[in-house]
Coordinates of C-alpha atoms in Angstrom, one line a residue:
Chain A
M2 CA 55.2 50.4 -10.3
R3 CA 56.0 54.1 -10.4
D4 CA 57.2 55.4 -13.8
R5 CA 60.9 56.3 -13.3
G6 CA 61.3 57.9 -16.7
A7 CA 63.0 57.0 -19.9
G8 CA 66.5 57.8 -18.7
F9 CA 66.4 55.3 -15.9
R10 CA 65.0 52.6 -18.1
F11 CA 67.7 53.3 -20.7
A12 CA 70.4 53.0 -18.0
V13 CA 69.0 49.7 -16.6
H14 CA 68.7 48.2 -20.1
G15 CA 72.2 49.4 -21.0
L16 CA 73.8 48.0 -17.9
G17 CA 71.9 44.7 -18.4
S18 CA 73.0 44.4 -21.9
A19 CA 76.6 45.1 -20.9
V20 CA 76.6 42.3 -18.3
L21 CA 75.0 39.9 -20.7
A22 CA 77.6 40.7 -23.4
F23 CA 80.4 40.3 -20.8
L24 CA 79.1 36.8 -19.9
L25 CA 78.2 35.6 -23.4
L26 CA 80.6 37.1 -26.0
P27 CA 83.8 35.3 -24.9
I28 CA 81.9 32.0 -25.1
L29 CA 80.3 32.8 -28.5
A30 CA 83.6 34.0 -29.9
V31 CA 84.7 30.4 -30.4
V32 CA 81.9 29.9 -32.9
P33 CA 83.2 32.2 -35.7
A34 CA 86.8 31.1 -34.8
S35 CA 85.9 27.5 -35.7
F36 CA 85.1 28.6 -39.2
N37 CA 88.5 30.3 -39.8
H38 CA 90.6 28.8 -42.6
G39 CA 94.0 29.8 -41.1
T40 CA 96.2 27.8 -38.8
F41 CA 95.8 30.2 -35.9
I42 CA 92.7 31.1 -34.0
R43 CA 91.6 34.5 -35.2
I44 CA 88.4 36.5 -34.7
P45 CA 86.8 37.4 -37.0
P46 CA 88.0 34.8 -39.5
E47 CA 90.1 36.0 -42.4
T48 CA 88.7 33.4 -44.7
W49 CA 85.7 31.2 -43.9
S50 CA 86.0 27.5 -44.3
L51 CA 85.0 24.1 -42.8
R52 CA 88.6 22.9 -42.9
W53 CA 88.8 22.3 -39.1
Y54 CA 85.4 20.6 -39.0
Q55 CA 86.7 18.2 -41.6
R56 CA 89.9 17.7 -39.5
F57 CA 87.8 17.1 -36.4
F58 CA 85.5 14.5 -38.0
A59 CA 88.4 12.8 -39.8
D60 CA 90.5 12.3 -36.7
P61 CA 89.7 9.0 -34.9
E62 CA 91.0 10.4 -31.6
W63 CA 88.5 13.3 -31.6
L64 CA 85.7 11.1 -32.7
S65 CA 86.4 8.4 -30.1
S66 CA 86.5 11.0 -27.4
L67 CA 83.2 12.5 -28.6
W68 CA 81.7 9.0 -28.6
T69 CA 83.2 8.2 -25.1
S70 CA 81.6 11.4 -23.8
F71 CA 78.2 10.3 -25.1
E72 CA 78.5 6.9 -23.6
V73 CA 79.7 8.2 -20.2
A74 CA 77.0 10.9 -20.2
V75 CA 74.2 8.4 -20.9
I76 CA 75.4 5.9 -18.3
A77 CA 75.9 8.6 -15.7
T78 CA 72.4 10.1 -16.5
V79 CA 70.6 6.7 -16.3
L80 CA 72.3 5.9 -13.0
S81 CA 71.7 9.4 -11.6
V82 CA 68.0 9.4 -12.6
L83 CA 67.4 6.0 -11.0
L84 CA 69.3 6.8 -7.8
G85 CA 68.2 10.5 -7.6
T86 CA 64.5 9.7 -8.1
S87 CA 64.7 7.1 -5.4
A88 CA 66.5 9.5 -3.1
A89 CA 64.0 12.3 -3.7
L90 CA 61.0 9.9 -3.0
G91 CA 62.7 8.7 0.1
L92 CA 63.6 12.2 1.3
A93 CA 60.0 13.3 0.9
R94 CA 59.0 10.6 3.4
V95 CA 61.5 11.2 6.2
G96 CA 61.0 14.2 8.5
G97 CA 62.8 17.2 9.9
R98 CA 66.4 16.9 10.9
L99 CA 67.1 13.5 9.1
R100 CA 65.9 15.0 5.9
A101 CA 68.1 18.0 6.2
T102 CA 71.1 15.9 7.0
L103 CA 70.5 13.5 4.1
T104 CA 69.8 16.3 1.7
G105 CA 73.1 17.9 2.7
L106 CA 74.9 14.7 2.0
V107 CA 73.4 14.4 -1.5
L108 CA 74.2 18.0 -2.3
A109 CA 77.8 17.8 -0.9
P110 CA 79.5 17.2 -4.2
M111 CA 78.3 20.6 -5.4
I112 CA 79.9 22.3 -2.4
V113 CA 83.1 20.3 -1.8
P114 CA 85.8 21.6 -4.2
V115 CA 85.7 19.3 -7.3
V116 CA 89.5 18.8 -7.2
V117 CA 89.2 17.3 -3.7
T118 CA 86.5 14.9 -4.8
A119 CA 88.7 14.1 -7.9
V120 CA 91.8 13.2 -5.8
A121 CA 89.7 11.1 -3.5
L122 CA 88.1 9.3 -6.4
Y123 CA 91.5 8.8 -8.0
Y124 CA 92.7 6.8 -5.0
I125 CA 89.5 4.8 -4.7
G126 CA 89.5 4.2 -8.4
R127 CA 93.1 3.0 -8.4
Y128 CA 92.3 0.6 -5.5
W129 CA 89.3 -0.9 -7.3
G130 CA 90.8 -0.7 -10.8
L131 CA 88.2 1.8 -12.0
T132 CA 90.7 4.5 -13.2
G133 CA 90.8 4.8 -17.0
T134 CA 87.6 2.9 -17.4
M135 CA 84.2 4.2 -18.8
L136 CA 82.4 2.9 -15.7
G137 CA 84.8 4.7 -13.4
L138 CA 84.2 8.0 -15.2
A139 CA 80.4 7.4 -15.2
V140 CA 80.4 6.7 -11.5
A141 CA 82.4 9.8 -10.8
H142 CA 80.0 11.9 -12.9
V143 CA 77.0 10.5 -11.0
L144 CA 78.3 12.3 -8.0
M145 CA 78.1 15.6 -9.8
C146 CA 74.8 14.8 -11.6
L147 CA 72.9 13.4 -8.6
P148 CA 72.1 16.7 -6.9
F149 CA 70.4 18.0 -10.1
V150 CA 68.1 15.0 -10.2
V151 CA 67.3 15.1 -6.5
L152 CA 66.6 18.8 -6.5
N153 CA 64.4 18.7 -9.7
V154 CA 62.4 15.7 -8.7
G155 CA 62.1 17.1 -5.2
V156 CA 60.5 20.3 -6.5
S157 CA 58.0 18.3 -8.7
L158 CA 57.2 16.1 -5.7
R159 CA 56.0 19.1 -3.8
G160 CA 53.2 19.4 -6.4
L161 CA 52.0 15.9 -5.5
D162 CA 48.9 16.0 -3.2
P163 CA 49.0 13.1 -0.8
T164 CA 45.2 12.7 -1.1
W165 CA 45.7 11.8 -4.8
L166 CA 47.6 8.7 -3.6
R167 CA 44.9 7.9 -1.1
A168 CA 42.2 8.4 -3.7
A169 CA 44.0 6.1 -6.1
E170 CA 44.4 3.5 -3.4
G171 CA 40.8 3.7 -2.4
L172 CA 39.7 3.2 -6.0
G173 CA 41.5 -0.2 -6.0
A174 CA 44.9 0.6 -7.4
S175 CA 47.9 -1.5 -6.2
P176 CA 51.0 0.4 -4.9
A177 CA 52.8 -0.2 -8.2
R178 CA 49.8 1.1 -10.1
V179 CA 49.5 4.2 -7.9
F180 CA 53.2 4.9 -8.5
L181 CA 53.0 4.5 -12.3
T182 CA 49.6 6.4 -12.8
V183 CA 49.8 9.1 -10.2
T184 CA 53.4 9.7 -8.8
M185 CA 55.2 9.2 -12.1
P186 CA 53.2 11.6 -14.2
T187 CA 53.5 14.3 -11.5
I188 CA 57.3 14.0 -11.2
L189 CA 58.0 13.5 -14.9
P190 CA 58.9 17.1 -15.6
G191 CA 61.4 17.1 -12.7
L192 CA 62.7 13.8 -13.8
F193 CA 63.2 15.0 -17.4
G194 CA 64.8 18.3 -16.1
G195 CA 67.2 16.3 -13.9
A196 CA 68.1 14.1 -16.8
V197 CA 69.0 17.0 -19.1
F198 CA 71.1 18.7 -16.4
S199 CA 72.8 15.4 -15.8
L200 CA 73.7 15.0 -19.5
I201 CA 75.0 18.6 -19.7
T202 CA 77.0 18.2 -16.5
S203 CA 78.5 15.0 -17.4
F204 CA 79.3 16.2 -20.9
D205 CA 81.1 19.3 -19.6
E206 CA 82.8 17.8 -16.6
V207 CA 86.6 18.1 -16.9
V208 CA 88.4 18.1 -13.5
M209 CA 87.4 14.7 -12.3
S210 CA 87.7 13.3 -15.8
I211 CA 91.3 14.4 -16.1
F212 CA 92.1 12.4 -12.9
L213 CA 90.2 9.3 -13.9
A214 CA 90.5 9.2 -17.7
G215 CA 92.9 6.9 -19.5
I216 CA 93.9 5.8 -23.0
R217 CA 90.8 3.6 -23.2
A218 CA 88.4 6.2 -21.8
K219 CA 89.0 9.8 -22.7
T220 CA 86.1 12.2 -22.9
L221 CA 85.9 15.2 -25.2
P222 CA 86.7 17.8 -22.5
V223 CA 89.8 15.8 -21.5
K224 CA 90.9 15.5 -25.1
M225 CA 90.5 19.3 -25.4
W226 CA 92.5 19.9 -22.3
E227 CA 95.4 17.7 -23.7
T228 CA 95.2 19.5 -27.0
V229 CA 95.5 22.9 -25.4
R230 CA 98.7 21.8 -23.7
L231 CA 100.3 20.2 -26.7
E232 CA 99.3 22.2 -29.8
F233 CA 96.9 25.2 -29.9
S234 CA 94.9 24.0 -32.9
P235 CA 91.7 25.6 -34.3
V236 CA 90.1 22.1 -34.0
L237 CA 89.7 23.1 -30.3
S238 CA 87.2 25.8 -31.3
V239 CA 85.3 23.2 -33.3
A240 CA 85.0 21.0 -30.3
S241 CA 84.0 24.0 -28.2
T242 CA 81.3 24.9 -30.7
L243 CA 80.0 21.4 -30.7
L244 CA 79.7 21.5 -26.9
I245 CA 77.9 24.8 -27.0
V246 CA 75.4 23.6 -29.6
L247 CA 74.8 20.4 -27.6
T248 CA 74.2 22.3 -24.4
V249 CA 71.8 24.8 -26.1
V250 CA 69.8 22.0 -27.8
L251 CA 69.5 20.0 -24.6
F252 CA 68.5 23.0 -22.6
G253 CA 66.0 24.1 -25.3
L254 CA 64.4 20.6 -25.2
F255 CA 64.1 20.9 -21.4
R256 CA 62.4 24.3 -21.6
L257 CA 60.0 23.0 -24.3
A258 CA 59.0 19.9 -22.2
D259 CA 58.7 22.1 -19.1
R260 CA 56.4 24.5 -20.8
R261 CA 54.2 21.6 -22.1
A262 CA 54.0 20.1 -18.6
Q263 CA 52.4 23.3 -17.1
P264 CA 49.9 24.8 -19.5
Chain B
M9 CA 23.3 0.3 -10.6
S10 CA 20.5 -1.4 -8.7
N11 CA 22.8 -2.7 -5.9
R12 CA 22.0 -0.8 -2.7
G13 CA 25.4 -1.4 -1.2
L14 CA 26.0 -3.3 2.0
A15 CA 25.6 -2.7 5.7
I16 CA 28.7 -1.5 7.6
S17 CA 29.2 -2.1 11.3
F18 CA 31.7 -0.9 13.8
R19 CA 32.1 -3.3 16.7
G20 CA 33.9 -1.7 19.6
V21 CA 36.0 0.3 17.3
A22 CA 38.4 2.7 19.1
R23 CA 41.5 4.6 18.1
N24 CA 44.4 6.2 20.0
F25 CA 47.0 8.5 18.5
G26 CA 49.8 8.2 21.0
S27 CA 48.3 9.1 24.3
V28 CA 45.3 10.9 22.6
R29 CA 42.1 9.0 22.6
A30 CA 40.7 10.1 19.3
L31 CA 37.9 7.6 19.3
L32 CA 36.4 5.8 22.3
P33 CA 34.9 2.3 21.7
I34 CA 32.0 2.7 19.3
E35 CA 29.2 0.4 18.4
L36 CA 27.5 1.5 15.2
E37 CA 25.6 -0.2 12.5
I38 CA 24.6 1.4 9.3
G39 CA 22.0 -0.4 7.3
A40 CA 22.3 -1.3 3.5
G41 CA 21.2 1.8 1.6
E42 CA 21.1 4.1 4.6
F43 CA 22.5 7.6 4.5
L44 CA 24.2 8.3 7.8
T45 CA 25.8 11.6 8.7
L46 CA 28.5 12.0 11.3
L47 CA 28.0 15.5 12.6
G48 CA 30.3 17.1 15.1
P49 CA 32.8 19.8 15.8
S50 CA 36.4 19.4 14.7
G51 CA 38.3 17.0 16.9
S52 CA 35.1 15.0 17.7
G53 CA 36.5 11.9 15.9
K54 CA 34.2 11.9 12.9
T55 CA 36.9 11.9 10.3
T56 CA 38.9 9.3 12.2
L57 CA 35.8 7.0 12.1
L58 CA 35.4 7.6 8.4
N59 CA 39.1 6.8 7.7
I60 CA 38.8 3.6 9.7
A61 CA 35.8 2.7 7.5
A62 CA 37.9 3.4 4.4
G63 CA 41.0 1.6 5.8
Y64 CA 43.3 4.5 5.6
I65 CA 43.9 4.1 9.3
G66 CA 43.4 1.0 11.4
P67 CA 41.4 0.9 14.6
S68 CA 43.4 0.4 17.9
T69 CA 40.8 -2.1 19.0
G70 CA 37.5 -3.5 17.5
R71 CA 36.4 -4.8 14.2
V72 CA 34.9 -3.3 11.0
L73 CA 32.4 -5.4 9.0
I74 CA 31.1 -4.6 5.5
G75 CA 28.2 -6.9 4.9
D76 CA 29.3 -10.2 6.5
R77 CA 33.0 -9.6 5.7
D78 CA 35.5 -8.6 8.3
V79 CA 37.5 -5.9 6.6
T80 CA 39.5 -4.7 9.6
D81 CA 42.8 -6.0 8.2
L82 CA 42.2 -5.3 4.5
P83 CA 43.9 -2.3 2.8
P84 CA 41.5 0.3 1.2
R85 CA 42.0 -1.2 -2.3
R86 CA 40.5 -4.5 -1.2
R87 CA 37.4 -3.0 0.5
N88 CA 35.3 -1.9 -2.5
I89 CA 34.6 1.6 -1.1
G90 CA 34.0 4.8 -2.9
M91 CA 35.6 7.8 -1.2
V92 CA 34.9 11.5 -1.9
F93 CA 37.4 14.0 -0.4
Q94 CA 37.0 17.5 0.7
N95 CA 39.5 18.8 -1.9
Y96 CA 38.1 16.3 -4.5
A97 CA 41.5 14.7 -5.0
L98 CA 40.9 14.5 -8.7
F99 CA 44.0 13.6 -10.8
P100 CA 45.0 16.8 -12.6
H101 CA 47.0 15.1 -15.3
L102 CA 44.0 13.0 -16.4
A103 CA 40.9 14.2 -18.3
V104 CA 37.5 13.9 -16.7
F105 CA 36.8 10.6 -18.5
E106 CA 40.1 9.0 -17.3
N107 CA 39.5 10.3 -13.7
V108 CA 36.1 8.5 -13.6
A109 CA 37.5 5.4 -15.4
Y110 CA 40.4 5.1 -12.9
G111 CA 38.8 2.6 -10.5
L112 CA 37.5 0.6 -13.4
H113 CA 40.9 0.3 -15.0
A114 CA 42.3 -0.8 -11.6
R115 CA 39.7 -3.5 -11.5
G116 CA 40.5 -4.7 -15.0
V117 CA 37.1 -4.0 -16.5
P118 CA 37.1 -4.4 -20.3
A119 CA 37.5 -1.2 -22.3
A120 CA 34.0 -1.3 -23.9
D121 CA 32.3 -1.7 -20.5
I122 CA 34.5 1.2 -19.1
A123 CA 33.3 3.6 -21.8
R124 CA 29.7 2.6 -21.2
R125 CA 29.8 2.9 -17.4
V126 CA 31.8 6.1 -17.4
E127 CA 29.3 7.7 -19.8
S128 CA 26.3 6.6 -17.6
A129 CA 28.1 7.8 -14.4
L130 CA 28.8 11.2 -16.0
E131 CA 25.1 11.4 -17.1
M132 CA 24.1 10.6 -13.6
V133 CA 25.9 13.7 -12.2
R134 CA 24.7 15.7 -15.2
L135 CA 28.1 16.1 -16.8
S136 CA 27.5 14.2 -20.1
G137 CA 29.9 15.4 -22.8
Y138 CA 32.5 16.7 -20.3
G139 CA 34.6 13.5 -20.6
G140 CA 37.3 15.2 -22.7
R141 CA 37.7 18.3 -20.5
T142 CA 40.7 18.7 -18.2
I143 CA 40.1 19.0 -14.5
R144 CA 41.3 22.7 -14.5
Q145 CA 38.6 23.6 -17.0
L146 CA 35.9 22.7 -14.5
S147 CA 34.3 24.8 -11.7
G148 CA 34.4 23.7 -8.1
G149 CA 30.9 22.3 -8.2
Q150 CA 31.6 20.4 -11.4
Q151 CA 34.8 19.0 -10.0
Q152 CA 32.9 17.8 -7.0
R153 CA 30.4 16.0 -9.3
V154 CA 33.3 14.3 -11.2
A155 CA 34.6 13.1 -7.8
L156 CA 31.2 11.8 -7.0
A157 CA 31.0 10.0 -10.4
R158 CA 34.4 8.5 -9.9
A159 CA 33.4 7.1 -6.5
L160 CA 30.0 5.8 -7.7
V161 CA 31.1 4.2 -11.0
I162 CA 32.9 1.4 -9.3
E163 CA 29.6 0.4 -7.6
P164 CA 31.0 0.6 -4.1
D165 CA 29.6 -1.4 -1.2
V166 CA 29.8 1.8 0.9
L167 CA 30.2 5.4 -0.2
L168 CA 32.3 7.6 2.1
M169 CA 32.3 11.4 2.0
D170 CA 34.6 13.6 4.0
E171 CA 33.2 17.1 4.1
P172 CA 32.8 17.1 0.4
L173 CA 31.1 20.5 0.2
G174 CA 33.5 22.3 2.5
A175 CA 35.3 24.2 -0.3
L176 CA 32.1 25.4 -2.1
D177 CA 30.4 28.7 -1.6
R178 CA 27.0 28.7 0.2
Q179 CA 24.7 28.9 -2.8
L180 CA 26.6 26.1 -4.6
R181 CA 26.7 24.0 -1.5
Q182 CA 22.9 24.1 -1.2
H183 CA 22.6 23.1 -4.8
V184 CA 25.0 20.2 -4.5
Q185 CA 23.3 19.0 -1.3
L186 CA 20.1 18.5 -3.2
E187 CA 22.0 16.8 -6.0
I188 CA 23.6 14.4 -3.5
R189 CA 20.2 13.7 -2.0
R190 CA 18.7 13.0 -5.4
L191 CA 21.6 10.7 -6.3
H192 CA 21.2 8.8 -3.1
R193 CA 17.4 8.4 -3.7
Q194 CA 18.4 7.1 -7.2
H195 CA 21.2 4.7 -6.5
G196 CA 20.4 4.1 -2.8
R197 CA 23.9 3.2 -1.8
T198 CA 25.0 2.9 1.8
T199 CA 26.6 6.3 2.6
I200 CA 28.6 7.7 5.5
Y201 CA 28.8 11.5 5.2
V202 CA 31.1 13.6 7.5
T203 CA 30.3 17.2 8.1
H204 CA 30.3 19.9 10.7
D205 CA 27.4 21.7 8.9
Q206 CA 24.1 21.0 10.5
E207 CA 22.2 22.1 7.5
E208 CA 23.9 19.6 5.2
A209 CA 23.1 16.9 7.8
L210 CA 19.4 17.9 8.0
V211 CA 18.9 18.0 4.2
M212 CA 20.5 14.7 3.3
S213 CA 20.5 12.2 6.1
D214 CA 18.3 9.2 7.1
R215 CA 20.0 9.3 10.5
I216 CA 22.5 11.7 12.0
A217 CA 25.1 10.7 14.6
I218 CA 26.2 13.6 16.7
M219 CA 29.8 13.1 17.7
R220 CA 31.7 14.8 20.6
D221 CA 35.1 14.0 22.1
G222 CA 35.4 10.7 20.3
R223 CA 32.0 9.4 21.3
V224 CA 28.6 9.2 19.5
E225 CA 26.5 11.5 21.7
Q226 CA 23.2 10.6 20.1
I227 CA 22.1 8.9 16.8
D228 CA 18.6 9.4 15.5
S229 CA 16.6 10.9 12.7
A230 CA 16.9 14.6 12.2
E231 CA 13.4 15.1 13.7
T232 CA 14.1 13.1 16.8
L233 CA 17.4 14.9 17.4
Y234 CA 15.7 18.2 17.0
R235 CA 12.6 17.5 19.1
R236 CA 14.0 15.0 21.7
P237 CA 17.7 15.7 22.1
R238 CA 19.3 13.7 24.9
S239 CA 21.6 16.4 26.1
A240 CA 22.1 20.1 26.0
F241 CA 25.1 19.6 23.6
V242 CA 23.0 17.9 21.0
A243 CA 20.3 20.5 21.4
G244 CA 22.9 23.2 20.9
F245 CA 24.5 21.6 17.8
L246 CA 21.3 21.1 15.8
G247 CA 19.2 24.2 15.3
E248 CA 18.9 27.2 17.5
S249 CA 18.1 26.7 21.1
N250 CA 17.4 28.6 24.3
L251 CA 19.0 26.9 27.3
L252 CA 18.0 28.0 30.7
R253 CA 20.3 26.6 33.3
G254 CA 19.4 25.6 36.8
T255 CA 18.9 22.9 39.4
I256 CA 16.3 20.1 39.3
A257 CA 13.7 20.8 42.0
G258 CA 11.8 17.5 41.5
I259 CA 10.8 14.7 39.1
D260 CA 7.1 13.9 38.5
G261 CA 6.9 10.9 36.3
V262 CA 8.1 11.9 32.9
D263 CA 8.3 15.6 33.8
A264 CA 10.9 17.5 35.7
R265 CA 10.7 20.8 37.5
L266 CA 13.8 23.0 37.1
R267 CA 14.6 26.0 39.3
V268 CA 16.3 28.3 36.9
D269 CA 19.3 30.4 38.2
G270 CA 18.4 34.0 39.0
F271 CA 14.8 33.3 38.2
D272 CA 12.0 33.1 40.9
D273 CA 10.0 30.5 39.0
V274 CA 10.3 26.9 38.1
I275 CA 10.1 25.6 34.5
V276 CA 8.3 22.3 33.9
G277 CA 9.2 20.1 31.0
H278 CA 9.8 16.6 29.7
A279 CA 12.8 15.1 31.5
A280 CA 15.6 13.4 29.7
D281 CA 16.7 10.0 31.0
G282 CA 18.8 9.8 34.1
L283 CA 18.1 13.1 35.7
K284 CA 17.9 13.3 39.5
A285 CA 16.5 15.9 41.9
G286 CA 19.3 18.4 42.9
A287 CA 21.3 17.8 39.7
R288 CA 22.4 20.6 37.4
A289 CA 20.3 20.7 34.3
A290 CA 19.2 23.0 31.4
A291 CA 15.7 23.6 30.1
L292 CA 15.6 23.6 26.3
I293 CA 13.0 25.8 24.6
R294 CA 13.3 26.1 20.8
P295 CA 12.8 29.6 19.5
E296 CA 9.6 28.7 17.6
A297 CA 8.1 27.5 20.9
V298 CA 8.4 30.9 22.6
K299 CA 5.0 32.7 22.1
L300 CA 4.1 36.3 22.7
A301 CA 1.3 37.0 25.1
P302 CA 0.7 40.5 26.4
D303 CA -0.6 39.4 29.8
A304 CA 1.8 36.5 30.4
R305 CA 3.6 36.4 33.8
I306 CA 7.1 36.2 32.3
K307 CA 8.2 39.6 31.0
A308 CA 10.9 40.3 28.5
R309 CA 12.3 43.3 26.7
V310 CA 12.9 43.2 22.9
I311 CA 16.6 44.0 22.2
E312 CA 16.6 43.1 18.6
A313 CA 14.0 42.3 15.9
I314 CA 15.3 41.1 12.5
Y315 CA 13.1 40.4 9.6
L316 CA 14.1 37.1 7.8
G317 CA 11.5 37.4 5.0
E318 CA 8.4 35.6 6.3
L319 CA 10.0 35.1 9.7
L320 CA 10.8 37.5 12.5
A321 CA 13.9 36.7 14.6
L322 CA 13.6 38.3 18.1
R323 CA 16.3 38.6 20.7
L324 CA 14.6 39.1 24.1
S325 CA 16.1 39.8 27.5
L326 CA 14.6 38.4 30.7
A327 CA 14.8 40.2 34.0
N328 CA 17.9 38.2 35.1
G329 CA 19.8 39.1 31.9
Q330 CA 19.2 35.8 30.2
V331 CA 18.7 36.2 26.4
I332 CA 15.9 34.3 24.8
L333 CA 15.7 33.7 21.0
C334 CA 12.2 33.8 19.6
R335 CA 10.9 33.2 16.0
R336 CA 7.5 34.5 15.0
F337 CA 5.8 35.1 11.7
A338 CA 6.6 38.5 10.5
C339 CA 3.0 39.6 10.6
D340 CA 3.3 39.9 14.4
G341 CA 5.3 43.1 14.2
V342 CA 7.2 43.9 17.4
P343 CA 9.1 47.1 17.9
E344 CA 12.6 47.0 19.5
G345 CA 12.7 48.2 23.1
D346 CA 9.2 47.1 23.9
K347 CA 8.3 45.2 27.1
I348 CA 6.3 42.1 26.2
G349 CA 5.0 39.0 27.9
I350 CA 6.2 35.5 26.7
V351 CA 4.8 32.0 27.3
W352 CA 5.5 28.4 26.3
Q353 CA 3.9 25.1 26.6
P354 CA 5.4 22.5 29.0
A355 CA 5.1 20.0 26.2
D356 CA 7.6 22.1 24.2
V357 CA 10.2 22.1 27.0
R358 CA 12.8 19.5 27.6
I359 CA 14.9 19.3 30.7
L360 CA 18.4 18.0 29.7
P361 CA 21.6 17.1 31.5
D362 CA 23.7 20.3 31.3
D363 CA 26.9 19.3 29.4
A364 CA 27.1 22.2 26.9
P365 CA 29.6 25.0 27.5
A366 CA 27.9 28.3 28.1
R367 CA 27.8 30.5 25.0
P368 CA 28.2 34.2 25.1
Q369 CA 24.8 34.8 23.5
D370 CA 23.1 33.2 26.5
H371 CA 23.8 36.4 28.4
N372 CA 23.0 39.9 27.4
V373 CA 26.2 41.8 27.9
E374 CA 24.7 45.1 26.9
E375 CA 22.2 44.9 29.8
N376 CA 23.1 47.3 32.7

């Protein structure tokens, strides 16, 4: 590329940094806020303390919502990976227009306004007695998680050379063996990526969860939403910080696995 | 690995794809230990026939037998075949050892035997000590040898190879050809080899089947195909050839007289089966059968003389514009532009049914 001079480079880097700061700083602001000692959210903290962390981990309601979020995320992820992988494998086999139509259907929850999906699920959930249950929440989250699995596994599948399958079959492998020894290792990075995105999506999901949550099944984001409306407590920033840490850790794991998969 | 494999026979095997007849009914028997090459242009049905042998596609009609066993309805995994693909189809997520061991694992061979057999297979393709490498660390030629080891280690009844050298450069291709020939001499396993490269076919095969439009045009040893082709197509596909087209003037026993178009003389040569007086035909004269003789009746002008080391490749032009290829030893120096006389022996001429499309090099477009 042509050298455009130091001034240009400085401007590009400056602008880039400004955009990055605009995107990230408001989110990162909750981290120091969670270490404030005072009763009001203040940045930077006047006195540092773990007071609100103690409050968070001593409150059975916060803990149970955290735990519910974990459970819902795991159930939703397992279901999404099973369904999404099957869907991706199936989509790879059908051709042309049918594939486009089916892919559109699978991706629809990403495009349809979430609140519309939430209202629809609320009615169906009421009818089947799924509102306020863990299973109801998990099933709703599957709708949001499925596209990530289908897309990720689909991308990995494109790296699968069909002659590998024929070679394995010719060497005497049964269809199940071919799947486990050739197909699975090839799609594993996509499967793992889809799972991580599912966990993050389910953990952060709030709109559908508000409609479908109940006393017995309340996820962390729902609890945060309720807290915002009742009392503006610094415990909120603790919950936010935990969510950020979890997201970063999961995403870091994914990047690590992804890099190992393609040396 | 003393087992020589089994015979494989195609009994009336045909295959249609929709309304396209990819393969017309074929009767073909390949003996135990034989190396047969299917040679033909793309679309001639050679790969279809190979895939039917492997079981990847089924025949529309007919039966396939390996030894005495009818395998027509068996999937590939129950046929005990070894297949080598053009792109090798090695498993990139497995090391060399695991690639070669794949078929043994699938057969439930005990681990100790697997280690021993994989080692000896790698030794056979001269890749001892490469077991721990990943596939990406190997060159194209080495990958091809791993694919060969993977196909041979399971001691297949039949080895099937689908243009296995297509992706290699010319020099490497020649090297691996000799390697495959050496391996075949050593293990002697029944082999069907698909290629469109005549040189590969000539170097390795016991017999070559020339395929065209879903039929086997002729199946014979390389020498017979070269010296006694049954049609102009076969003659044109194997080696260089001069085809002089014309009409049969008469048949005298085994010989035929051909009146060549735009040529005031007849050419006498050995007639192929089924030729009749008045039919269109072509006289085949191989380039090495064309001799230079200063006082010969047929005159030609030298339009190109190329030195190929010890050989001299001449392009000559007859009075009617027909181009004649001629190969002489390089010591007979011939300057370009010279008028010379050429001659050939009737014993070196074959009169064949004319079924080959005319090629541009048969006529000299530069001639005014």
